CSV table of C-alpha atoms and ligand atoms in Angstrom, one decimal:
chain,number,residue,atom,x,y,z
A,1,UNK,CA,62.3,152.2,19.5
A,2,UNK,CA,65.9,150.8,19.3
A,3,UNK,CA,66.5,149.2,15.9
A,4,UNK,CA,68.7,146.4,17.0
A,5,UNK,CA,68.2,142.6,16.8
A,6,UNK,CA,66.9,141.2,20.0
A,7,UNK,CA,69.3,138.4,21.2
A,8,UNK,CA,68.0,135.3,22.8
A,9,UNK,CA,70.0,132.7,24.8
A,10,UNK,CA,68.5,129.2,25.0
A,11,UNK,CA,69.3,126.8,27.9
A,12,UNK,CA,68.4,123.4,26.5
A,13,UNK,CA,68.1,122.2,22.9
A,14,UNK,CA,65.9,119.1,23.4
A,15,UNK,CA,62.5,118.7,21.9
A,16,UNK,CA,61.1,122.0,23.0
A,17,UNK,CA,64.3,123.9,22.4
A,18,UNK,CA,64.5,122.6,18.9
A,19,UNK,CA,60.9,123.7,18.2
A,20,UNK,CA,61.7,127.1,19.5
A,21,UNK,CA,64.9,127.4,17.4
A,22,UNK,CA,63.0,126.4,14.2
A,23,UNK,CA,60.0,128.6,15.0
A,24,UNK,CA,62.1,131.7,15.7
A,25,UNK,CA,64.3,131.3,12.6
A,26,UNK,CA,62.1,133.3,10.2
A,27,UNK,CA,61.9,136.3,12.6
A,28,UNK,CA,64.4,138.8,11.2
A,29,UNK,CA,64.6,141.1,14.3
A,30,UNK,CA,65.2,138.2,16.7
A,31,UNK,CA,68.2,136.0,16.8
A,32,UNK,CA,69.2,133.0,19.0
A,33,UNK,CA,72.9,133.7,19.6
A,34,UNK,CA,73.9,131.2,22.2
A,35,UNK,CA,72.5,127.8,23.3
A,36,UNK,CA,73.6,125.9,26.4
A,37,UNK,CA,73.5,122.1,26.0
A,38,UNK,CA,74.9,119.0,27.8
A,39,UNK,CA,76.6,117.6,24.8
A,40,UNK,CA,77.7,119.9,22.0
A,41,UNK,CA,78.6,116.9,19.7
A,42,UNK,CA,75.1,115.4,19.7
A,43,UNK,CA,73.5,115.4,16.2
A,44,UNK,CA,70.7,118.0,16.0
A,45,UNK,CA,67.5,117.7,14.0
A,46,UNK,CA,67.8,121.2,12.5
A,47,UNK,CA,68.7,122.0,8.9
A,48,UNK,CA,71.9,124.0,8.3
A,49,UNK,CA,72.5,124.3,12.0
A,50,UNK,CA,75.5,126.4,13.0
A,51,UNK,CA,76.8,124.5,16.0
A,52,UNK,CA,79.3,127.2,16.8
A,53,UNK,CA,76.6,128.8,18.9
A,54,UNK,CA,76.5,125.8,21.3
A,55,UNK,CA,78.2,125.8,24.6
A,56,UNK,CA,78.3,123.1,27.2
A,57,UNK,CA,78.5,125.7,30.0
A,58,UNK,CA,75.1,127.2,30.5
A,59,UNK,CA,76.6,130.0,32.5
A,60,UNK,CA,78.2,131.3,29.2
A,61,UNK,CA,74.5,132.0,28.1
A,62,UNK,CA,73.4,133.8,31.3
A,63,UNK,CA,76.6,135.8,31.6
A,64,UNK,CA,76.7,136.9,27.9
A,65,UNK,CA,76.3,140.7,28.0
A,66,UNK,CA,74.8,140.7,24.5
A,67,UNK,CA,71.8,138.5,25.4
A,68,UNK,CA,68.5,140.2,26.2
A,69,UNK,CA,66.2,137.3,27.0
A,70,UNK,CA,67.1,133.9,28.4
A,71,UNK,CA,64.8,131.0,27.7
A,72,UNK,CA,65.2,128.1,30.1
A,73,UNK,CA,64.1,124.8,28.8
A,74,UNK,CA,66.0,122.2,30.9
A,75,UNK,CA,63.4,121.7,33.6
A,76,UNK,CA,64.0,120.6,37.2
A,77,UNK,CA,64.9,122.9,40.1
A,78,UNK,CA,68.7,122.9,39.9
A,79,UNK,CA,70.7,124.1,38.1
A,80,UNK,CA,67.8,125.9,36.4
A,81,UNK,CA,67.0,128.2,39.4
A,82,UNK,CA,70.6,129.4,39.8
A,83,UNK,CA,71.0,129.9,36.1
A,84,UNK,CA,67.7,132.0,36.0
A,85,UNK,CA,68.7,134.1,39.0
A,86,UNK,CA,72.1,134.8,37.5
A,87,UNK,CA,70.5,135.8,34.2
A,88,UNK,CA,68.1,138.1,36.0
A,89,UNK,CA,71.0,139.7,38.0
A,90,UNK,CA,72.7,140.2,34.6
A,91,UNK,CA,69.7,142.2,33.4
A,92,UNK,CA,67.9,139.6,31.3
A,93,UNK,CA,64.2,138.8,31.1
A,94,UNK,CA,63.2,135.2,31.4
A,95,UNK,CA,61.0,132.8,29.5
A,96,UNK,CA,60.7,129.3,31.1
A,97,UNK,CA,58.7,126.1,30.7
A,98,UNK,CA,59.7,124.9,34.1
A,99,UNK,CA,56.6,123.8,36.0
A,100,UNK,CA,58.5,122.2,38.8
A,101,UNK,CA,60.5,125.3,39.6
A,102,UNK,CA,57.4,127.5,39.4
A,103,UNK,CA,55.4,125.3,41.7
A,104,UNK,CA,58.2,124.9,44.3
A,105,UNK,CA,59.9,128.3,44.2
A,106,UNK,CA,57.5,130.6,42.2
A,107,UNK,CA,57.2,133.2,45.0
A,108,UNK,CA,60.9,133.5,45.5
A,109,UNK,CA,61.5,133.6,41.7
A,110,UNK,CA,58.9,136.3,41.0
A,111,UNK,CA,60.0,138.5,44.0
A,112,UNK,CA,63.6,138.2,42.8
A,113,UNK,CA,62.7,139.2,39.2
A,114,UNK,CA,60.6,142.1,40.5
A,115,UNK,CA,63.6,143.4,42.5
A,116,UNK,CA,65.6,143.6,39.3
A,117,UNK,CA,62.7,144.9,37.3
A,118,UNK,CA,62.7,141.8,35.0
A,119,UNK,CA,59.8,139.7,33.9
A,120,UNK,CA,59.4,135.9,34.0
A,121,UNK,CA,56.9,134.5,31.5
A,122,UNK,CA,55.9,130.8,31.6
A,123,UNK,CA,53.0,130.2,29.2
A,124,UNK,CA,54.6,126.8,28.1
A,125,UNK,CA,54.8,125.5,31.7
A,126,UNK,CA,51.1,124.7,32.0
A,127,UNK,CA,49.2,122.8,29.3
A,128,UNK,CA,52.0,123.3,26.6
A,129,UNK,CA,50.4,124.9,23.6
A,130,UNK,CA,47.1,126.0,25.1
A,131,UNK,CA,47.0,129.8,25.6
A,132,UNK,CA,46.1,130.0,29.3
A,133,UNK,CA,48.3,132.3,31.5
A,134,UNK,CA,48.3,135.3,29.1
A,135,UNK,CA,44.4,135.1,28.7
A,136,UNK,CA,43.9,134.8,32.4
A,137,UNK,CA,46.2,137.7,33.2
A,138,UNK,CA,45.0,140.0,30.5
A,139,UNK,CA,41.6,139.5,28.7
A,140,UNK,CA,40.1,137.7,31.7
A,141,UNK,CA,41.5,140.1,34.3
A,142,UNK,CA,38.0,141.4,35.2
A,143,UNK,CA,36.9,138.0,36.3
A,144,UNK,CA,36.8,136.3,39.7
A,145,UNK,CA,37.7,132.7,38.9
A,146,UNK,CA,36.4,130.3,41.5
A,147,UNK,CA,36.9,126.9,40.0
A,148,UNK,CA,39.3,125.0,37.7
A,149,UNK,CA,38.9,121.4,36.4
A,150,UNK,CA,41.6,120.3,34.1
A,151,UNK,CA,43.4,117.5,32.3
A,152,UNK,CA,47.0,118.7,32.5
A,153,UNK,CA,49.0,115.6,31.9
A,154,UNK,CA,49.1,114.0,28.4
A,155,UNK,CA,50.9,110.8,29.4
A,156,UNK,CA,48.3,109.7,31.9
A,157,UNK,CA,45.4,110.8,29.7
A,158,UNK,CA,46.9,108.7,26.9
A,159,UNK,CA,47.1,105.7,29.2
A,160,UNK,CA,43.6,106.1,30.6
A,161,UNK,CA,42.2,106.5,27.0
A,162,UNK,CA,43.9,103.3,25.8
A,163,UNK,CA,42.7,101.4,28.9
A,164,UNK,CA,39.2,102.6,28.1
A,165,UNK,CA,39.2,101.8,24.4
A,166,UNK,CA,41.0,98.5,24.6
A,167,UNK,CA,39.8,97.2,27.9
A,168,UNK,CA,43.5,96.7,28.7
A,169,UNK,CA,45.3,96.8,32.1
A,170,UNK,CA,47.3,99.8,33.3
A,171,UNK,CA,50.6,97.8,33.2
A,172,UNK,CA,50.0,96.6,29.6
A,173,UNK,CA,49.2,100.1,28.4
A,174,UNK,CA,52.0,101.7,30.3
A,175,UNK,CA,54.5,99.3,28.6
A,176,UNK,CA,53.1,100.1,25.2
A,177,UNK,CA,53.2,103.8,25.9
A,178,UNK,CA,56.9,103.5,26.9
A,179,UNK,CA,57.7,101.5,23.8
A,180,UNK,CA,56.1,104.3,21.6
A,181,UNK,CA,57.9,107.0,23.6
A,182,UNK,CA,54.7,108.5,25.0
A,183,UNK,CA,55.7,107.6,28.6
A,184,UNK,CA,59.2,108.0,30.2
A,185,UNK,CA,61.3,105.0,31.2
A,186,UNK,CA,60.7,106.2,34.8
A,187,UNK,CA,57.1,107.3,34.5
A,188,UNK,CA,56.7,108.3,38.2
A,189,UNK,CA,56.4,112.1,37.6
A,190,UNK,CA,53.5,111.6,35.3
A,191,UNK,CA,51.6,108.5,36.6
A,192,UNK,CA,51.8,109.5,40.2
A,193,UNK,CA,50.4,113.0,39.5
A,194,UNK,CA,53.5,115.1,40.3
A,195,UNK,CA,53.5,116.8,36.9
A,196,UNK,CA,49.8,117.7,37.1
A,197,UNK,CA,50.2,118.9,40.8
A,198,UNK,CA,53.0,121.3,39.7
A,199,UNK,CA,50.8,122.7,37.0
A,200,UNK,CA,47.6,123.1,39.0
A,201,UNK,CA,49.6,124.8,41.9
A,202,UNK,CA,50.8,127.6,39.6
A,203,UNK,CA,47.6,127.7,37.6
A,204,UNK,CA,45.4,128.1,40.7
A,205,UNK,CA,47.8,130.7,42.1
A,206,UNK,CA,47.4,132.8,39.0
A,207,UNK,CA,43.7,132.3,38.6
A,208,UNK,CA,42.7,132.9,42.2
A,209,UNK,CA,45.4,135.6,42.8
A,210,UNK,CA,46.2,133.8,46.1
A,211,UNK,CA,49.3,131.8,46.5
A,212,UNK,CA,48.9,128.0,46.8
A,213,UNK,CA,51.6,126.0,48.4
A,214,UNK,CA,52.5,122.8,46.6
A,215,UNK,CA,52.7,120.9,50.0
A,216,UNK,CA,49.0,121.6,50.4
A,217,UNK,CA,48.0,120.1,47.1
A,218,UNK,CA,46.5,116.6,47.5
A,219,UNK,CA,47.9,114.2,44.9
A,220,UNK,CA,47.0,110.7,43.9
A,221,UNK,CA,48.1,109.0,40.6
A,222,UNK,CA,46.5,106.5,38.2
A,223,UNK,CA,48.5,103.3,39.0
A,224,UNK,CA,45.6,101.7,40.9
A,225,UNK,CA,43.0,102.2,38.2
A,226,UNK,CA,41.8,98.8,36.9
A,227,UNK,CA,40.2,97.9,33.6
A,228,UNK,CA,37.1,96.7,35.6
A,229,UNK,CA,36.7,100.3,37.0
A,230,UNK,CA,36.8,101.7,33.4
A,231,UNK,CA,34.1,99.3,32.3
A,232,UNK,CA,31.9,100.0,35.4
A,233,UNK,CA,32.4,103.8,34.9
A,234,UNK,CA,31.2,103.5,31.3
A,235,UNK,CA,28.2,101.5,32.3
A,236,UNK,CA,27.3,104.2,34.8
A,237,UNK,CA,27.7,107.1,32.3
A,238,UNK,CA,31.2,108.3,33.2
A,239,UNK,CA,34.8,108.2,32.0
A,240,UNK,CA,37.8,108.0,34.4
A,241,UNK,CA,40.3,110.9,33.9
A,242,UNK,CA,43.2,112.2,36.0
A,243,UNK,CA,41.7,115.6,37.0
A,244,UNK,CA,43.7,118.5,38.4
A,245,UNK,CA,41.1,120.7,40.2
A,246,UNK,CA,41.1,123.8,42.3
A,247,UNK,CA,38.3,125.8,43.9
A,248,UNK,CA,38.2,128.7,46.3
A,249,UNK,CA,35.3,130.2,48.3
A,250,UNK,CA,34.6,133.7,49.5
A,251,UNK,CA,36.5,133.1,52.8
A,252,UNK,CA,39.7,132.3,50.9
A,253,UNK,CA,39.5,128.5,51.6
A,254,UNK,CA,41.0,126.7,48.6
A,255,UNK,CA,40.7,123.0,47.7
A,256,UNK,CA,43.5,122.0,45.3
A,257,UNK,CA,44.1,118.4,44.2
A,258,UNK,CA,45.1,115.9,41.6
A,259,UNK,CA,43.4,112.5,41.5
A,260,UNK,CA,41.5,110.2,39.2
A,261,UNK,CA,37.9,111.1,38.9
A,262,UNK,CA,34.7,109.7,37.3
A,263,UNK,CA,33.7,112.4,34.9
A,264,UNK,CA,30.1,112.5,33.5
A,265,UNK,CA,30.0,111.7,29.8
A,266,UNK,CA,27.8,114.7,29.3
A,267,UNK,CA,30.7,117.1,30.1
A,268,UNK,CA,33.5,118.2,27.7
A,269,UNK,CA,36.4,116.8,29.8
A,270,UNK,CA,35.1,113.3,29.4
A,271,UNK,CA,35.8,113.6,25.7
A,272,UNK,CA,39.4,114.8,25.9
A,273,UNK,CA,41.4,111.8,24.8
A,274,UNK,CA,45.0,110.6,24.3
A,275,UNK,CA,47.7,113.3,24.9
A,276,UNK,CA,45.3,116.3,24.6
A,277,UNK,CA,45.0,118.6,27.6
A,278,UNK,CA,41.9,120.7,28.6
A,279,UNK,CA,41.1,123.3,31.2
A,280,UNK,CA,37.7,124.3,32.3
A,281,UNK,CA,37.5,127.6,34.1
A,282,UNK,CA,34.5,128.9,36.0
A,283,UNK,CA,34.3,132.5,36.9
A,284,UNK,CA,32.3,135.7,37.0
A,285,UNK,CA,31.3,137.3,34.7
A,286,UNK,CA,32.6,134.9,32.1
A,287,UNK,CA,30.7,131.8,33.2
A,288,UNK,CA,32.3,128.5,32.2
A,289,UNK,CA,34.9,128.1,29.4
A,290,UNK,CA,36.8,125.1,28.3
A,291,UNK,CA,40.2,125.5,26.5
A,292,UNK,CA,41.7,122.4,24.9
A,293,UNK,CA,44.7,121.5,22.8
A,294,UNK,CA,48.1,119.9,22.7
A,295,UNK,CA,49.7,119.9,26.1
A,296,UNK,CA,53.2,119.0,25.0
A,297,UNK,CA,55.3,118.4,21.9
A,298,UNK,CA,57.9,120.2,19.9
A,299,UNK,CA,55.8,122.8,18.1
A,300,UNK,CA,52.8,123.3,20.4
A,301,UNK,CA,55.1,124.0,23.3
A,302,UNK,CA,57.4,126.2,21.1
A,303,UNK,CA,54.2,128.2,20.2
A,304,UNK,CA,53.8,129.3,23.8
A,305,UNK,CA,57.6,129.9,24.4
A,306,UNK,CA,57.9,132.0,21.2
A,307,UNK,CA,54.7,133.9,22.1
A,308,UNK,CA,56.3,134.9,25.5
A,309,UNK,CA,59.6,135.9,23.8
A,310,UNK,CA,57.7,138.1,21.3
A,311,UNK,CA,55.6,139.7,24.0
A,312,UNK,CA,58.8,140.8,25.8
A,313,UNK,CA,60.6,141.7,22.6
A,314,UNK,CA,57.7,143.9,21.5
A,315,UNK,CA,58.2,146.2,24.5
A,316,UNK,CA,61.9,146.5,24.3
A,317,UNK,CA,63.0,150.2,24.2
A,318,UNK,CA,59.5,151.5,24.7
A,319,UNK,CA,59.1,151.3,28.4
A,320,UNK,CA,61.1,150.9,31.6
A,321,UNK,CA,58.5,148.7,33.2
A,322,UNK,CA,57.6,145.9,30.8
A,323,UNK,CA,54.3,143.9,30.7
A,324,UNK,CA,52.7,145.1,34.0
A,325,UNK,CA,49.7,142.9,33.6
A,326,UNK,CA,51.9,139.8,33.2
A,327,UNK,CA,53.8,140.4,36.5
A,328,UNK,CA,53.1,138.1,39.3
A,329,UNK,CA,50.6,139.7,41.8
A,330,UNK,CA,48.8,137.9,44.5
A,331,UNK,CA,47.1,139.0,47.6
A,332,UNK,CA,48.5,136.6,50.2
A,333,UNK,CA,48.2,132.9,50.6
A,334,UNK,CA,45.0,130.8,50.3
A,335,UNK,CA,44.0,128.6,53.2
A,336,UNK,CA,44.2,125.1,51.8
A,337,UNK,CA,41.6,122.6,53.0
A,338,UNK,CA,42.9,119.1,53.9
A,339,UNK,CA,41.4,116.4,51.7
A,340,UNK,CA,40.0,114.6,54.8
A,341,UNK,CA,37.7,117.6,55.4
A,342,UNK,CA,36.4,117.8,51.8
A,343,UNK,CA,33.0,116.6,50.7
A,344,UNK,CA,32.8,114.3,47.6
A,345,UNK,CA,30.8,111.7,45.8
A,346,UNK,CA,32.5,108.3,45.6
A,347,UNK,CA,32.6,105.2,43.4
A,348,UNK,CA,33.6,102.1,45.3
A,349,UNK,CA,34.3,98.6,43.9
A,350,UNK,CA,34.0,96.0,46.6
A,351,UNK,CA,34.8,92.3,46.5
A,352,UNK,CA,32.7,90.3,49.0
A,353,UNK,CA,31.7,86.7,49.8
A,354,UNK,CA,28.6,85.8,47.8
A,355,UNK,CA,26.5,85.5,50.9
A,356,UNK,CA,23.0,86.7,51.7
A,357,UNK,CA,22.8,90.1,53.3
A,358,UNK,CA,26.2,91.4,52.0
A,359,UNK,CA,24.6,94.3,50.1
A,360,UNK,CA,22.7,95.1,53.3
A,361,UNK,CA,25.9,95.1,55.3
A,362,UNK,CA,27.5,97.6,52.9
A,363,UNK,CA,24.5,99.9,53.2
A,364,UNK,CA,24.6,99.5,57.0
A,365,UNK,CA,28.3,100.4,57.3
A,366,UNK,CA,27.8,103.4,55.1
A,367,UNK,CA,24.8,104.6,57.2
A,368,UNK,CA,26.9,104.1,60.4
A,369,UNK,CA,29.4,106.5,58.9
A,370,UNK,CA,26.8,109.1,57.8
A,371,UNK,CA,27.1,108.1,54.1
A,372,UNK,CA,24.0,107.8,51.9
A,373,UNK,CA,24.1,105.6,48.8
A,374,UNK,CA,23.0,106.7,45.3
A,375,UNK,CA,23.3,103.3,43.8
A,376,UNK,CA,24.6,99.8,44.6
A,377,UNK,CA,24.9,97.1,41.9
A,378,UNK,CA,26.3,93.5,42.0
A,379,UNK,CA,28.3,93.1,38.9
A,380,UNK,CA,28.4,89.3,38.7
A,381,UNK,CA,30.0,86.5,40.7
A,382,UNK,CA,33.6,85.3,40.1
A,383,UNK,CA,34.7,81.6,39.8
A,384,UNK,CA,35.8,81.7,43.5
A,385,UNK,CA,32.1,82.6,44.5
A,386,UNK,CA,32.9,86.2,45.4
A,387,UNK,CA,30.7,89.0,44.3
A,388,UNK,CA,31.9,92.3,42.8
A,389,UNK,CA,29.7,95.1,44.0
A,390,UNK,CA,29.8,98.7,42.7
A,391,UNK,CA,28.6,101.6,44.8
A,392,UNK,CA,28.1,105.3,44.1
A,393,UNK,CA,27.5,107.4,47.1
A,394,UNK,CA,25.8,110.7,47.6
A,395,UNK,CA,28.0,113.6,48.9
A,396,UNK,CA,29.9,112.5,51.9
A,397,UNK,CA,32.8,113.7,54.1
A,398,UNK,CA,36.1,112.2,53.0
A,399,UNK,CA,37.1,111.2,56.6
A,400,UNK,CA,33.7,109.4,56.9
A,401,UNK,CA,34.4,107.5,53.6
A,402,UNK,CA,37.9,106.5,54.8
A,403,UNK,CA,36.4,105.2,58.1
A,404,UNK,CA,33.8,103.3,56.2
A,405,UNK,CA,36.5,101.6,54.1
A,406,UNK,CA,38.3,100.5,57.3
A,407,UNK,CA,35.0,99.1,58.6
A,408,UNK,CA,34.3,97.3,55.3
A,409,UNK,CA,37.7,95.6,55.5
A,410,UNK,CA,37.1,94.5,59.1
A,411,UNK,CA,33.8,92.8,58.1
A,412,UNK,CA,33.9,89.0,57.8
A,413,UNK,CA,31.9,88.9,54.5
A,414,UNK,CA,33.8,91.7,52.7
A,415,UNK,CA,37.1,90.7,51.2
A,416,UNK,CA,38.5,93.9,49.8
A,417,UNK,CA,37.7,97.4,48.6
A,418,UNK,CA,39.4,97.3,45.3
A,419,UNK,CA,38.8,100.9,44.3
A,420,UNK,CA,37.7,104.2,45.8
A,421,UNK,CA,37.5,106.9,43.1
A,422,UNK,CA,35.9,110.3,43.6
A,423,UNK,CA,33.0,111.3,41.3
A,424,UNK,CA,32.6,114.6,39.6
A,425,UNK,CA,29.8,116.6,41.2
B,1,HSE,N1,55.0,115.1,30.9
B,1,HSE,C1,54.0,116.0,30.5
B,1,HSE,C2,52.7,115.3,30.0
B,1,HSE,C3,54.3,116.9,29.4
B,1,HSE,O1,52.7,114.0,29.9
B,1,HSE,O2,51.7,115.9,29.8
B,1,HSE,C4,55.2,118.1,29.8
B,1,HSE,O3,54.5,118.9,30.7
């Protein structure tokens, strides 16, 4: 083995970059020699930091002939993609936490890296500090994974947990989460489910060994969840969570989505609270496993980034083809099912005039659309003499459910379907 220090170039020195810098400091055979940042004069929360290694031109990092591994921590598609491609062309291996780039351009990125015989590792991109990609690719390699159910976004899990415990509205909790720095000023990426959709796209591709296209992933966020839904879910034995799920059958038909879901209080995901992430994998021969832990943050994410760096560094000088099990291999694309053709159980919250026969009307409209009811409960009458009615259906086709909702809203006694949330089966 060559006895030289392995040189790392960082692109980005924000929260995660700072954690990576501090975590790598004690490793004597690895050295961060250059860091690309936006503003070299910004004060850094690192003791005895030598700012001479900073540059405000990230191409200085990827073009530096001394650097062995480039670690990209700026996120977003551009300029990250160009920087990574330039680094690969210049002979560097890549560690990245960039879930958006992987979900949108993963195939192109991995093919490009393979052409230059370089590896791209991305443990930190999905569920932050939870060891997930490396276990799936190595110790679980003998499994056929057929189902994933996961909480992959800490911001939305924090908001839903607070709504649940305080009985507060989405807007009030979001405002508090923004003040405390848990939610971004523009929270769209998290609350509309984009972040979780990026993560489940890549996770399902790795787990199923079939490429999933981001455009085929159904996505719905948490902005319409009401405190009344939280209360009703609790009364019915559930919790509401933003669930990223994926399943695949023997015919290669995949169902990949992100949406709020009523999760039974008897299952582990219902008890994953605040910013914690969790991933439940079902496969053969392993059965069901649930991995949980911090999905973001300076040190948890640094743990995954540094693990990837050390995995690459450990093979330097020993082989010409590093980490074969960690390379991206998939056997074609999955056929993704449209959400309208999926079968689900549903929770509905309906506001109707407090008239005789309204519950019968709801049952009749469901029957006309081939939907059978599991339960129907009137949850009190409001001051305006309208009744709030909660329905749980049996398994039903999504397109039938959507048609039933249109029919409800045409009925003269039904005012509005306030919520339609899918229920864990
Ligand atoms: N914004 C993400 C979350 C963290 O709230 O979980 C980084 O992936």
